[in-house]
Amino acid sequence: MITVLRIGHRPDRDKRITTHVALVARAFGVDEILIDKKDSELERTFLGVCERFGGKVNIKTGVKWREALKNWKGQIVHLTMYGEKFDAAMDEFDRDGDLMIVLGSEKVPREVYEMADINVSVGNQPHSEVAALAVFLYKYFDGRPFKNFEDGQVRIIPNKKGKTVVEN
Ligand code: SAM
């Protein structure tokens, strides 16, 4: 089980970027997305994508992040520009266990750095939670990250030119 926990979501400012965090998580095979602030509109948008394109990915907003971290039974990785280099960290993950991936927004409380088993960077420059998550998952899944969802209303057939969409 892989869960993404997004901390510091501001529904008025971050709707789009947090939606993108959730979409990247889904596309790369994450099972569950937890977001600290309640945002029913974001949940609706995300579940709409799952309905159309498939995938049973749980999303929950309004989650108490401290409790979520405390109650997590598997490993916790916090993605931050201050962490250990992501490629060097790959051997430290127990592939048979559960993994929670924590992403911040603005300043992340120090507690998060301490509660994580490992703080991991995707380069040591500030950039984006969406990019950090995608690059981390690509490496974590060893370059074979993308999910095929069979249960959607539509399926996309890869096409060099144009769009091929099949109704299920
Ligand atoms: N100063 C912040 C920090 O502590 O990383 C940067 C905030 S950034 C806009 C929002 C989130 O993107 C961070 O909390 C982190 O999860 C992720 N992020 C940004 N740059 C990253 C990097 N180089 N490596 C890993 N994660 C990064």
PDB file of C-alpha atoms and ligand atoms in Angstrom:
ATOM      1  CA  MET A   1       0.000   0.000   0.000  1.00  0.00           C
ATOM      2  CA  ILE A   2       1.363   3.420  -0.952  1.00  0.00           C
ATOM      3  CA  THR A   3      -0.234   6.562   0.445  1.00  0.00           C
ATOM      4  CA  VAL A   4       0.525  10.181  -0.357  1.00  0.00           C
ATOM      5  CA  LEU A   5      -0.034  12.697   2.425  1.00  0.00           C
ATOM      6  CA  ARG A   6      -0.221  16.316   1.306  1.00  0.00           C
ATOM      7  CA  ILE A   7       0.307  18.826   4.132  1.00  0.00           C
ATOM      8  CA  GLY A   8      -0.481  22.559   4.023  1.00  0.00           C
ATOM      9  CA  HIS A   9      -3.165  22.493   1.319  1.00  0.00           C
ATOM     10  CA  ARG A  10      -4.869  25.895   1.026  1.00  0.00           C
ATOM     11  CA  PRO A  11      -8.205  25.311  -0.749  1.00  0.00           C
ATOM     12  CA  ASP A  12      -8.339  28.888  -2.058  1.00  0.00           C
ATOM     13  CA  ARG A  13      -4.795  28.916  -3.545  1.00  0.00           C
ATOM     14  CA  ASP A  14      -3.683  25.313  -4.047  1.00  0.00           C
ATOM     15  CA  LYS A  15      -6.689  23.605  -5.609  1.00  0.00           C
ATOM     16  CA  ARG A  16      -5.003  23.051  -8.942  1.00  0.00           C
ATOM     17  CA  ILE A  17      -1.606  21.982  -7.674  1.00  0.00           C
ATOM     18  CA  THR A  18      -3.048  19.628  -5.058  1.00  0.00           C
ATOM     19  CA  THR A  19      -5.326  18.148  -7.736  1.00  0.00           C
ATOM     20  CA  HIS A  20      -2.189  17.594  -9.811  1.00  0.00           C
ATOM     21  CA  VAL A  21      -0.480  15.908  -6.853  1.00  0.00           C
ATOM     22  CA  ALA A  22      -3.482  13.565  -6.633  1.00  0.00           C
ATOM     23  CA  LEU A  23      -3.536  12.898 -10.388  1.00  0.00           C
ATOM     24  CA  VAL A  24       0.178  12.127 -10.520  1.00  0.00           C
ATOM     25  CA  ALA A  25      -0.200   9.841  -7.497  1.00  0.00           C
ATOM     26  CA  ARG A  26      -3.055   7.989  -9.222  1.00  0.00           C
ATOM     27  CA  ALA A  27      -1.308   7.722 -12.591  1.00  0.00           C
ATOM     28  CA  PHE A  28       1.833   6.318 -10.963  1.00  0.00           C
ATOM     29  CA  GLY A  29      -0.032   3.680  -8.949  1.00  0.00           C
ATOM     30  CA  VAL A  30      -0.524   5.166  -5.477  1.00  0.00           C
ATOM     31  CA  ASP A  31      -3.434   3.579  -3.558  1.00  0.00           C
ATOM     32  CA  GLU A  32      -4.559   6.458  -1.365  1.00  0.00           C
ATOM     33  CA  ILE A  33      -4.285  10.238  -1.171  1.00  0.00           C
ATOM     34  CA  LEU A  34      -4.696  12.120   2.100  1.00  0.00           C
ATOM     35  CA  ILE A  35      -4.981  15.912   2.256  1.00  0.00           C
ATOM     36  CA  ASP A  36      -4.986  17.886   5.473  1.00  0.00           C
ATOM     37  CA  LYS A  37      -7.612  20.561   4.734  1.00  0.00           C
ATOM     38  CA  LYS A  38     -11.193  19.656   3.878  1.00  0.00           C
ATOM     39  CA  ASP A  39     -11.840  20.307   0.178  1.00  0.00           C
ATOM     40  CA  SER A  40     -14.960  18.600  -1.149  1.00  0.00           C
ATOM     41  CA  GLU A  41     -14.616  20.193  -4.586  1.00  0.00           C
ATOM     42  CA  LEU A  42     -11.133  18.710  -5.002  1.00  0.00           C
ATOM     43  CA  GLU A  43     -12.453  15.284  -3.932  1.00  0.00           C
ATOM     44  CA  ARG A  44     -15.265  15.548  -6.495  1.00  0.00           C
ATOM     45  CA  THR A  45     -12.910  16.573  -9.310  1.00  0.00           C
ATOM     46  CA  PHE A  46     -10.538  13.715  -8.527  1.00  0.00           C
ATOM     47  CA  LEU A  47     -13.267  11.089  -8.228  1.00  0.00           C
ATOM     48  CA  GLY A  48     -14.678  12.316 -11.563  1.00  0.00           C
ATOM     49  CA  VAL A  49     -11.334  11.527 -13.235  1.00  0.00           C
ATOM     50  CA  CYS A  50     -11.290   8.071 -11.579  1.00  0.00           C
ATOM     51  CA  GLU A  51     -14.810   7.370 -12.808  1.00  0.00           C
ATOM     52  CA  ARG A  52     -14.008   8.365 -16.372  1.00  0.00           C
ATOM     53  CA  PHE A  53     -10.507   6.923 -16.690  1.00  0.00           C
ATOM     54  CA  GLY A  54     -10.692   4.157 -14.089  1.00  0.00           C
ATOM     55  CA  GLY A  55      -8.835   3.291 -10.929  1.00  0.00           C
ATOM     56  CA  LYS A  56     -10.067   2.753  -7.413  1.00  0.00           C
ATOM     57  CA  VAL A  57      -7.921   5.293  -5.638  1.00  0.00           C
ATOM     58  CA  ASN A  58      -9.084   6.564  -2.265  1.00  0.00           C
ATOM     59  CA  ILE A  59      -8.983  10.259  -1.562  1.00  0.00           C
ATOM     60  CA  LYS A  60      -9.661  11.818   1.808  1.00  0.00           C
ATOM     61  CA  THR A  61      -9.476  15.507   2.681  1.00  0.00           C
ATOM     62  CA  GLY A  62      -9.676  17.051   6.151  1.00  0.00           C
ATOM     63  CA  VAL A  63      -7.169  14.546   7.535  1.00  0.00           C
ATOM     64  CA  LYS A  64      -5.264  15.290  10.760  1.00  0.00           C
ATOM     65  CA  TRP A  65      -1.704  14.935   9.441  1.00  0.00           C
ATOM     66  CA  ARG A  66      -0.059  14.392  12.840  1.00  0.00           C
ATOM     67  CA  GLU A  67      -2.390  11.471  13.586  1.00  0.00           C
ATOM     68  CA  ALA A  68      -1.957  10.059  10.091  1.00  0.00           C
ATOM     69  CA  LEU A  69       1.822  10.054  10.579  1.00  0.00           C
ATOM     70  CA  LYS A  70       1.618   8.654  14.115  1.00  0.00           C
ATOM     71  CA  ASN A  71      -0.744   5.839  13.128  1.00  0.00           C
ATOM     72  CA  TRP A  72       1.144   4.796   9.989  1.00  0.00           C
ATOM     73  CA  LYS A  73       2.539   1.278  10.337  1.00  0.00           C
ATOM     74  CA  GLY A  74       4.956   1.278   7.399  1.00  0.00           C
ATOM     75  CA  GLN A  75       7.799   3.547   6.367  1.00  0.00           C
ATOM     76  CA  ILE A  76       7.427   7.309   5.969  1.00  0.00           C
ATOM     77  CA  VAL A  77       9.366   9.282   3.383  1.00  0.00           C
ATOM     78  CA  HIS A  78       9.173  13.074   3.363  1.00  0.00           C
ATOM     79  CA  LEU A  79      10.090  14.724   0.067  1.00  0.00           C
ATOM     80  CA  THR A  80      12.030  17.916   0.703  1.00  0.00           C
ATOM     81  CA  MET A  81      14.877  19.768  -0.990  1.00  0.00           C
ATOM     82  CA  TYR A  82      16.852  19.372   2.263  1.00  0.00           C
ATOM     83  CA  GLY A  83      16.767  15.563   2.244  1.00  0.00           C
ATOM     84  CA  GLU A  84      19.138  12.839   1.153  1.00  0.00           C
ATOM     85  CA  LYS A  85      19.473  12.401  -2.624  1.00  0.00           C
ATOM     86  CA  PHE A  86      16.591  10.275  -3.902  1.00  0.00           C
ATOM     87  CA  ASP A  87      18.649   7.863  -5.961  1.00  0.00           C
ATOM     88  CA  ALA A  88      20.921   7.130  -3.004  1.00  0.00           C
ATOM     89  CA  ALA A  89      17.859   6.518  -0.782  1.00  0.00           C
ATOM     90  CA  MET A  90      16.234   3.860  -2.960  1.00  0.00           C
ATOM     91  CA  ASP A  91      17.866   0.909  -1.180  1.00  0.00           C
ATOM     92  CA  GLU A  92      16.399   2.013   2.142  1.00  0.00           C
ATOM     93  CA  PHE A  93      12.807   1.200   1.231  1.00  0.00           C
ATOM     94  CA  ASP A  94      11.167  -2.047   2.255  1.00  0.00           C
ATOM     95  CA  ARG A  95       9.365  -2.935  -1.007  1.00  0.00           C
ATOM     96  CA  ASP A  96       7.167  -5.490   0.797  1.00  0.00           C
ATOM     97  CA  GLY A  97       5.885  -3.008   3.353  1.00  0.00           C
ATOM     98  CA  ASP A  98       3.645   0.055   3.220  1.00  0.00           C
ATOM     99  CA  LEU A  99       4.985   3.476   2.316  1.00  0.00           C
ATOM    100  CA  MET A 100       3.650   6.923   3.109  1.00  0.00           C
ATOM    101  CA  ILE A 101       5.038   9.751   0.973  1.00  0.00           C
ATOM    102  CA  VAL A 102       4.698  13.184   2.571  1.00  0.00           C
ATOM    103  CA  LEU A 103       4.633  16.387   0.535  1.00  0.00           C
ATOM    104  CA  GLY A 104       4.508  19.933   1.845  1.00  0.00           C
ATOM    105  CA  SER A 105       3.248  23.207   0.532  1.00  0.00           C
ATOM    106  CA  GLU A 106       4.832  26.219   2.212  1.00  0.00           C
ATOM    107  CA  LYS A 107       7.024  25.807   5.285  1.00  0.00           C
ATOM    108  CA  VAL A 108       6.785  22.257   6.589  1.00  0.00           C
ATOM    109  CA  PRO A 109       6.803  21.879  10.427  1.00  0.00           C
ATOM    110  CA  ARG A 110      10.071  20.487  11.842  1.00  0.00           C
ATOM    111  CA  GLU A 111       8.063  17.657  13.419  1.00  0.00           C
ATOM    112  CA  VAL A 112       7.465  16.209   9.951  1.00  0.00           C
ATOM    113  CA  TYR A 113      11.228  15.934   9.343  1.00  0.00           C
ATOM    114  CA  GLU A 114      11.519  14.085  12.642  1.00  0.00           C
ATOM    115  CA  MET A 115       8.509  11.807  12.210  1.00  0.00           C
ATOM    116  CA  ALA A 116       9.665  10.700   8.748  1.00  0.00           C
ATOM    117  CA  ASP A 117      11.938   7.663   8.572  1.00  0.00           C
ATOM    118  CA  ILE A 118      13.804   9.414   5.818  1.00  0.00           C
ATOM    119  CA  ASN A 119      13.823  12.880   4.243  1.00  0.00           C
ATOM    120  CA  VAL A 120      14.540  12.625   0.549  1.00  0.00           C
ATOM    121  CA  SER A 121      15.354  15.286  -2.038  1.00  0.00           C
ATOM    122  CA  VAL A 122      14.827  15.329  -5.769  1.00  0.00           C
ATOM    123  CA  GLY A 123      17.700  17.728  -6.371  1.00  0.00           C
ATOM    124  CA  ASN A 124      18.574  20.255  -3.676  1.00  0.00           C
ATOM    125  CA  GLN A 125      16.764  23.204  -5.226  1.00  0.00           C
ATOM    126  CA  PRO A 126      13.214  24.299  -4.421  1.00  0.00           C
ATOM    127  CA  HIS A 127      10.763  23.298  -7.146  1.00  0.00           C
ATOM    128  CA  SER A 128       7.393  21.598  -7.100  1.00  0.00           C
ATOM    129  CA  GLU A 129       5.629  18.893  -5.100  1.00  0.00           C
ATOM    130  CA  VAL A 130       4.164  17.577  -8.367  1.00  0.00           C
ATOM    131  CA  ALA A 131       7.577  17.210  -9.997  1.00  0.00           C
ATOM    132  CA  ALA A 132       9.174  15.782  -6.849  1.00  0.00           C
ATOM    133  CA  LEU A 133       6.430  13.157  -6.537  1.00  0.00           C
ATOM    134  CA  ALA A 134       6.607  12.131 -10.203  1.00  0.00           C
ATOM    135  CA  VAL A 135      10.389  11.775 -10.259  1.00  0.00           C
ATOM    136  CA  PHE A 136      10.435   9.934  -6.921  1.00  0.00           C
ATOM    137  CA  LEU A 137       7.740   7.444  -8.022  1.00  0.00           C
ATOM    138  CA  TYR A 138       9.379   6.908 -11.404  1.00  0.00           C
ATOM    139  CA  LYS A 139      12.572   5.872  -9.648  1.00  0.00           C
ATOM    140  CA  TYR A 140      10.774   3.957  -6.875  1.00  0.00           C
ATOM    141  CA  PHE A 141       8.956   1.828  -9.466  1.00  0.00           C
ATOM    142  CA  ASP A 142      12.189   1.406 -11.379  1.00  0.00           C
ATOM    143  CA  GLY A 143      11.039   3.190 -14.527  1.00  0.00           C
ATOM    144  CA  ARG A 144       7.873   1.090 -14.886  1.00  0.00           C
ATOM    145  CA  PRO A 145       5.470   3.265 -12.981  1.00  0.00           C
ATOM    146  CA  PHE A 146       2.363   3.766 -15.044  1.00  0.00           C
ATOM    147  CA  LYS A 147      -0.898   2.087 -14.207  1.00  0.00           C
ATOM    148  CA  ASN A 148      -3.425   0.728 -16.683  1.00  0.00           C
ATOM    149  CA  PHE A 149      -6.905   1.079 -15.283  1.00  0.00           C
ATOM    150  CA  GLU A 150      -9.446  -1.286 -16.837  1.00  0.00           C
ATOM    151  CA  ASP A 151     -12.561  -0.119 -15.032  1.00  0.00           C
ATOM    152  CA  GLY A 152     -13.046   3.363 -16.506  1.00  0.00           C
ATOM    153  CA  GLN A 153     -15.716   4.592 -18.909  1.00  0.00           C
ATOM    154  CA  VAL A 154     -13.001   5.155 -21.495  1.00  0.00           C
ATOM    155  CA  ARG A 155      -9.602   3.765 -22.401  1.00  0.00           C
ATOM    156  CA  ILE A 156      -6.888   5.578 -24.295  1.00  0.00           C
ATOM    157  CA  ILE A 157      -5.008   3.736 -27.012  1.00  0.00           C
ATOM    158  CA  PRO A 158      -1.552   5.236 -27.533  1.00  0.00           C
ATOM    159  CA  ASN A 159      -1.383   6.982 -30.885  1.00  0.00           C
ATOM    160  CA  LYS A 160       1.540   8.738 -32.558  1.00  0.00           C
ATOM    161  CA  LYS A 161      -0.823  11.159 -34.266  1.00  0.00           C
ATOM    162  CA  GLY A 162      -4.187  12.232 -32.920  1.00  0.00           C
ATOM    163  CA  LYS A 163      -6.340  10.742 -30.192  1.00  0.00           C
ATOM    164  CA  THR A 164      -7.783   7.248 -29.923  1.00  0.00           C
ATOM    165  CA  VAL A 165     -10.302   6.898 -27.143  1.00  0.00           C
ATOM    166  CA  VAL A 166     -12.321   3.719 -26.723  1.00  0.00           C
ATOM    167  CA  GLU A 167     -15.613   3.720 -24.818  1.00  0.00           C
ATOM    168  CA  ASN A 168     -15.796   0.728 -22.484  1.00  0.00           C
TER     169      ASN A 168
HETATM  170  N1  SAM B   1      10.979  25.375   1.187  1.00  0.00           N
HETATM  171  C1  SAM B   1      10.166  24.234   0.881  1.00  0.00           C
HETATM  172  C2  SAM B   1      10.774  22.919   1.387  1.00  0.00           C
HETATM  173  O1  SAM B   1      10.867  22.779   2.574  1.00  0.00           O
HETATM  174  O2  SAM B   1      11.064  21.975   0.614  1.00  0.00           O
HETATM  175  C3  SAM B   1       9.781  24.223  -0.600  1.00  0.00           C
HETATM  176  C4  SAM B   1       8.319  24.270  -0.746  1.00  0.00           C
HETATM  177  S1  SAM B   1       7.782  23.556  -2.256  1.00  0.00           S
HETATM  178  C5  SAM B   1       6.889  24.847  -3.001  1.00  0.00           C
HETATM  179  C6  SAM B   1       6.458  22.483  -1.766  1.00  0.00           C
HETATM  180  C7  SAM B   1       6.845  21.050  -1.578  1.00  0.00           C
HETATM  181  O3  SAM B   1       7.423  20.548  -2.760  1.00  0.00           O
HETATM  182  C8  SAM B   1       7.847  20.753  -0.489  1.00  0.00           C
HETATM  183  O4  SAM B   1       7.276  20.746   0.781  1.00  0.00           O
HETATM  184  C9  SAM B   1       8.343  19.390  -0.911  1.00  0.00           C
HETATM  185  O5  SAM B   1       7.492  18.349  -0.472  1.00  0.00           O
HETATM  186  C10 SAM B   1       8.309  19.487  -2.436  1.00  0.00           C
HETATM  187  N2  SAM B   1       9.629  19.821  -2.989  1.00  0.00           N
HETATM  188  C11 SAM B   1       9.997  20.995  -3.515  1.00  0.00           C
HETATM  189  N3  SAM B   1      11.271  20.946  -3.951  1.00  0.00           N
HETATM  190  C12 SAM B   1      11.699  19.695  -3.684  1.00  0.00           C
HETATM  191  C13 SAM B   1      12.928  19.013  -3.898  1.00  0.00           C
HETATM  192  N4  SAM B   1      13.964  19.607  -4.459  1.00  0.00           N
HETATM  193  N5  SAM B   1      13.007  17.727  -3.515  1.00  0.00           N
HETATM  194  C14 SAM B   1      11.960  17.093  -2.955  1.00  0.00           C
HETATM  195  N6  SAM B   1      10.775  17.694  -2.720  1.00  0.00           N
HETATM  196  C15 SAM B   1      10.644  18.972  -3.079  1.00  0.00           C
END
